[in-house]
Coordinates of C-alpha atoms and ligand atoms in Angstrom, one line a residue:
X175 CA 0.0 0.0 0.0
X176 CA 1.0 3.7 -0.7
X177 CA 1.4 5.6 2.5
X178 CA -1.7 7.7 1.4
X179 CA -3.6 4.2 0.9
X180 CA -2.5 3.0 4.0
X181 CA -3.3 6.8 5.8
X182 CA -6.6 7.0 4.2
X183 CA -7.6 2.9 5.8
X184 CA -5.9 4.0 9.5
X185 CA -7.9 7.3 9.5
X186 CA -11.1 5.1 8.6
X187 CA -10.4 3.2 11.2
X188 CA -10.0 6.1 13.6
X189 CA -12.8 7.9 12.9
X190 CA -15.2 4.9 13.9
X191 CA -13.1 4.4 17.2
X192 CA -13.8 8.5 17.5
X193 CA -17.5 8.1 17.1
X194 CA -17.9 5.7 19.7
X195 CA -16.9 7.3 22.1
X196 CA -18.5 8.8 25.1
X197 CA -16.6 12.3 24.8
X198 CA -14.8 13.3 21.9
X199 CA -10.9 14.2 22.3
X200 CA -9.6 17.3 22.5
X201 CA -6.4 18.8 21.4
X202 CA -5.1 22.2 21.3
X203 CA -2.3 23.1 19.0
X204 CA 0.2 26.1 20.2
X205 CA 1.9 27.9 17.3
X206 CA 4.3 30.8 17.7
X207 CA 5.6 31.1 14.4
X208 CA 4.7 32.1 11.2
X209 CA 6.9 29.1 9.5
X210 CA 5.8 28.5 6.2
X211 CA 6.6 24.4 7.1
X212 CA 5.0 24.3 10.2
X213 CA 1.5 26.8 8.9
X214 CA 1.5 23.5 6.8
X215 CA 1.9 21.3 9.3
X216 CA -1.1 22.9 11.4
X217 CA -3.4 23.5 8.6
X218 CA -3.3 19.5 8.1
X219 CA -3.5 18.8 11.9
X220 CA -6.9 21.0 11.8
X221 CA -7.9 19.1 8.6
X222 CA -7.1 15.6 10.4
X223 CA -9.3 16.6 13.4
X224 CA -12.1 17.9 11.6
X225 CA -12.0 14.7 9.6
X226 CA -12.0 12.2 12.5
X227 CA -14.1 14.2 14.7
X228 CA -11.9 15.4 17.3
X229 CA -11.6 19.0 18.6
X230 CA -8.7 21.0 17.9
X231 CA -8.3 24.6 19.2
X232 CA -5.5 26.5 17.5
X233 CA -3.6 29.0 19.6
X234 CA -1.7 31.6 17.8
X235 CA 0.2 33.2 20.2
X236 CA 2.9 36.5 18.8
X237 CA 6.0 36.3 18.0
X238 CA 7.7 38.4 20.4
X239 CA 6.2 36.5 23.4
X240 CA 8.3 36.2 26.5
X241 CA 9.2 32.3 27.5
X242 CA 7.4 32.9 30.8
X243 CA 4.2 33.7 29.2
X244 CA 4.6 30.6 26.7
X245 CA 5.2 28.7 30.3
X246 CA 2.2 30.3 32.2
X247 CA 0.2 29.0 28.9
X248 CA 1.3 25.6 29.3
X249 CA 1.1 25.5 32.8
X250 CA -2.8 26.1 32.2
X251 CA -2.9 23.4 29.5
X252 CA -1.1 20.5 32.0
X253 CA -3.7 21.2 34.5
X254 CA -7.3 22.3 32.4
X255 CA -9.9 19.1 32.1
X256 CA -11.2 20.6 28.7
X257 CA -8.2 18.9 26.4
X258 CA -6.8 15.7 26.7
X259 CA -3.3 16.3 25.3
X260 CA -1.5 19.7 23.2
X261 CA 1.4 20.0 21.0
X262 CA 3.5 23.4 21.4
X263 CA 4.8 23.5 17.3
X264 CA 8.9 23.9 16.6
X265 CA 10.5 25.8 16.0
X266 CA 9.9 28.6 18.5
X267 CA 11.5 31.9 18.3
X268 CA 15.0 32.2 19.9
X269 CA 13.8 34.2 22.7
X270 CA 12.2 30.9 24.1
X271 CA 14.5 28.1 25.1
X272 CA 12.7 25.0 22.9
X273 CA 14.3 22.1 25.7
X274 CA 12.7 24.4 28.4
X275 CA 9.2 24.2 26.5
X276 CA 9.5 20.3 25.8
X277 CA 10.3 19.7 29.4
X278 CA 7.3 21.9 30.5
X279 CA 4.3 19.9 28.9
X280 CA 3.2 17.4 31.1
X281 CA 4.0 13.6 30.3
X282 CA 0.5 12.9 30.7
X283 CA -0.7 15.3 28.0
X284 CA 2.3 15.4 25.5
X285 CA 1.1 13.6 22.1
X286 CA 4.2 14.7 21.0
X287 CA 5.8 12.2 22.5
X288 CA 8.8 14.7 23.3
X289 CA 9.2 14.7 27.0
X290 CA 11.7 12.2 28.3
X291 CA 9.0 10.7 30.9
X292 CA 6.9 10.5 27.9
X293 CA 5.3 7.0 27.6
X294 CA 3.8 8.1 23.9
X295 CA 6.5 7.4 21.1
X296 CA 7.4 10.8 18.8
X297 CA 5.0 11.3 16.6
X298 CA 7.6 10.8 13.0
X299 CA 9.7 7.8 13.8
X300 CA 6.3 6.2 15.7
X301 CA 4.0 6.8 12.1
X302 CA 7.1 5.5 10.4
X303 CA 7.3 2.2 12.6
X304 CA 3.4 1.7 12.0
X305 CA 4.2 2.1 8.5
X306 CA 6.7 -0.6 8.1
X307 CA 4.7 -3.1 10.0
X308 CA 1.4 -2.5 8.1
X309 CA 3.3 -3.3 5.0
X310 CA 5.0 -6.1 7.0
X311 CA 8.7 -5.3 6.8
X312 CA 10.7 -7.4 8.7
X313 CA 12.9 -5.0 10.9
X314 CA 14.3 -7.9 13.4
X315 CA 18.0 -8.7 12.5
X316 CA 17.9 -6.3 9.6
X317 CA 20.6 -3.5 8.7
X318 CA 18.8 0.2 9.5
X319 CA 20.3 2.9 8.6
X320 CA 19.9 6.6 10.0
X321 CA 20.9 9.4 8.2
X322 CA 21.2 12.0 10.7
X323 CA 20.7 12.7 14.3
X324 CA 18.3 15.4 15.3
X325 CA 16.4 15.1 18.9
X326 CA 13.0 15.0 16.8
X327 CA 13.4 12.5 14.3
X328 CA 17.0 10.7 14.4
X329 CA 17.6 9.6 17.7
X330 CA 14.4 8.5 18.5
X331 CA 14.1 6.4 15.3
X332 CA 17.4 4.8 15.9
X333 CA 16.0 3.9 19.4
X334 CA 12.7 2.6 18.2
X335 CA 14.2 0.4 15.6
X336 CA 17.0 -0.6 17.8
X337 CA 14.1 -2.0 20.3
X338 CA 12.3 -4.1 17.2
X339 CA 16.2 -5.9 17.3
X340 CA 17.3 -4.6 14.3
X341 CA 21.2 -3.4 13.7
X342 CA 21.0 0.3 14.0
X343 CA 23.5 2.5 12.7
X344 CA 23.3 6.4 12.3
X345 CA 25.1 8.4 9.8
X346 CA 25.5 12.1 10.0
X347 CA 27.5 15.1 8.9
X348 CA 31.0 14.3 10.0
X349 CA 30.9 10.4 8.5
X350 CA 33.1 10.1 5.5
X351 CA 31.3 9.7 2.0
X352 CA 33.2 6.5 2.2
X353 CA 31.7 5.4 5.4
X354 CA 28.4 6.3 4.2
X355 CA 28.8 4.3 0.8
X356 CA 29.0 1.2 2.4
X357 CA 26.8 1.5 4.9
X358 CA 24.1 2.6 2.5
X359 CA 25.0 -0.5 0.0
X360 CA 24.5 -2.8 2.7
X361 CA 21.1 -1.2 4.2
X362 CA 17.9 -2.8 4.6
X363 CA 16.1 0.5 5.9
X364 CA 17.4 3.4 5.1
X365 CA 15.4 6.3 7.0
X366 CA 17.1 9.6 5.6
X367 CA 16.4 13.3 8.0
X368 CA 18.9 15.4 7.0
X369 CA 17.5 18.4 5.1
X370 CA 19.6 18.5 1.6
X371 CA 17.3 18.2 -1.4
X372 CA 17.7 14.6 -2.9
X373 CA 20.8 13.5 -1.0
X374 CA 20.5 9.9 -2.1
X375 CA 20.6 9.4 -4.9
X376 CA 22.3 7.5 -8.1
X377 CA 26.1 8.2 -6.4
X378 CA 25.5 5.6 -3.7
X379 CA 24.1 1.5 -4.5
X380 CA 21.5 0.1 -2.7
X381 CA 20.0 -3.2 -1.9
X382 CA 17.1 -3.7 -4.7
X383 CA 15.0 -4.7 -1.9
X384 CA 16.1 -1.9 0.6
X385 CA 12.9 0.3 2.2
X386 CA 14.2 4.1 1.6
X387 CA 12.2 6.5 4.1
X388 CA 12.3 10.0 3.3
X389 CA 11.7 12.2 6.2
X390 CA 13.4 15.4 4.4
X391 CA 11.5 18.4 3.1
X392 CA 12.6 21.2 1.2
X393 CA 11.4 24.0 -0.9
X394 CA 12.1 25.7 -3.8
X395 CA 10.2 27.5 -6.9
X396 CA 9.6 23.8 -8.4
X397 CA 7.9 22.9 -5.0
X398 CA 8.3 20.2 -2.2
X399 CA 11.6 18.1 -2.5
X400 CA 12.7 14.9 -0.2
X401 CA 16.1 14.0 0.6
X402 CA 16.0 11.0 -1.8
X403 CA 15.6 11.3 -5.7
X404 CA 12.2 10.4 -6.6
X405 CA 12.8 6.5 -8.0
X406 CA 15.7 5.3 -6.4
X407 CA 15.9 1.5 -7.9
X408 CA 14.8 0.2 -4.4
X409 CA 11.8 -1.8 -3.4
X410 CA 9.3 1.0 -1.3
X411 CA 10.4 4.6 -1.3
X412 CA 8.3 7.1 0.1
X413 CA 7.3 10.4 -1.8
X414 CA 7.5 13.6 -0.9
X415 CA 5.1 15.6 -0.3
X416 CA 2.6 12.6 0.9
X417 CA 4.7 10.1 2.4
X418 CA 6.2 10.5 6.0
X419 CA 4.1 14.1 6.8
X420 CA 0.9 12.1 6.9
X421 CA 2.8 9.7 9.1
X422 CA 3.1 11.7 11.8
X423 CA 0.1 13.6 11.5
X424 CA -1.6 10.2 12.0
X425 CA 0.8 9.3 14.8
X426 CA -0.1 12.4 16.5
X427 CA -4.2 11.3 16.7
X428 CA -2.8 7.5 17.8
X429 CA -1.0 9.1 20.5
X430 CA -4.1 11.3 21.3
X431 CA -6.2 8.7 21.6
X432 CA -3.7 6.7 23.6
X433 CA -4.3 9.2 26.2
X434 CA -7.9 10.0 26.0
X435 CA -8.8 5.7 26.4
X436 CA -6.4 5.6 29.3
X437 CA -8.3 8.1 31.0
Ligands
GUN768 N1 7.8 20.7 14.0 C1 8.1 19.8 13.0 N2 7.6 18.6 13.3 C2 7.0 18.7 14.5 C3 6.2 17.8 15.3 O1 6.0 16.6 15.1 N3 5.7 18.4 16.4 C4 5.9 19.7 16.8 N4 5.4 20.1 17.9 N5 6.6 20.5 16.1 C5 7.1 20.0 14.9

């Protein structure tokens, strides 16, 4: 299945879990930014609820807003009964320490997955993890590769895959094109976050059954670019746009409903 197939089945299936419930879920979605990226990110979010009847609330707070008015928000959002979990969008604006705000929303309400007492997964590496196992991709004892190591995406995928047994290896700016060639050639998974505009691509080989997940987006006059080249000669690769951003707008919802049964 395409990832929009297999998107469009899970969100069926969320929806009718949704409707039977006693009270619907509620998220609130705190943006201070006016990233072009992350507008995108929250118009789909609002699109998602709507779609599988949950409440959203949106709240746009300005730019130049000091980080302990950002706190005294979230401090009303850990302790109000009216939503069951809120995400506080990155990037924030330098003023505000973004560690500070990730340690601040309460484990019990972060469908983000980002505090370390979390017990949800991150939403992109979890949406990515689902997506392998609905289209039953063996991950134990297989070769994953990671290329690069941010605290949103990297890490936490090299942990997740590490704890489905596979042999995890992350790649990053200081490896050696050398280094990476080989550890490319030899990859099962490859799950590429790095941010260059169709990085892999015909200089490297790859396994012809390797998974290629393409976390990367860019943009430029001709539009949305991944960090692979579109038809790498691979088994799966994921498009961009609508591969790995509907993954973890979907994971977010999981992880919201995760809290809201375990109420
Ligand atoms: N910015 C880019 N991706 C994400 C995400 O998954 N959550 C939040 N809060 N901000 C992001």
């Amino acid at each position: 299945m395409t990832v929009k197939e297999y998107v469009k089945q899970r969100k069926e299936e969320i929806k009718e879990l949704v409707s039977k419930m006693e009270r619907k879920p509620s998220i609130a979605i705190v943006q201070v930014n006016e990233d072009a990226g992350s507008n995108a990110y929250v118009k789909g979010k609002l699109k998602d609820a709507a779609e599988l009847g949950v409440e959203a609330e949106l709240i746009k707070l300005p730019l130049d807003i000091s980080q302990e008015e950002l706190l005294k928000v979230i401090d009303q959002l850990n302790n109000d009964d009216i939503h069951d979990g809120f995400i506080v969008q990155m990037p924030l604006p330098k003023q505000i320490n973004e560690e500070t705000i990730k340690l601040a929303v309460s484990p019990k309400k972060d469908v983000d997955g980002f505090h370390p007492l979390s017990s949800l997964l991150p939403c992109t590496p979890k949406g990515i993890l689902n997506y392998l196992k609905s289209e039953g991709i063996q991950i134990l004892g297989k070769n994953a590769v990671i290329l690069g190591r941010s605290n949103i995406v990297g890490k936490p995928m090299a942990r997740i895959l590490l704890k489905e047994s596979a042999n995890v290896t992350v790649l990053h700016s200081k490896t050696t094109f050398e280094d990476m060639s080989r550890y490319i050639e030899n990859a099962d998974i490859i799950v590429v976050a790095i941010g260059k505009q169709h990085f892999l691509d015909n200089r490297f080989k790859y396994k012809k059954d390797a998974v290629v997940i393409d976390v990367g987006i860019s943009r430029d006059e001709t539009g949305l670019h991944g960090d692979a080249l579109p038809e790498l000669p691979v088994r799966i690769q994921t498009p961009v746009p609508g591969g790995v951003g509907l993954l973890t707008r979907l994971a977010l919802y999981e992880n919201l409903l995760e809290i809201a049964n375990n109420k």
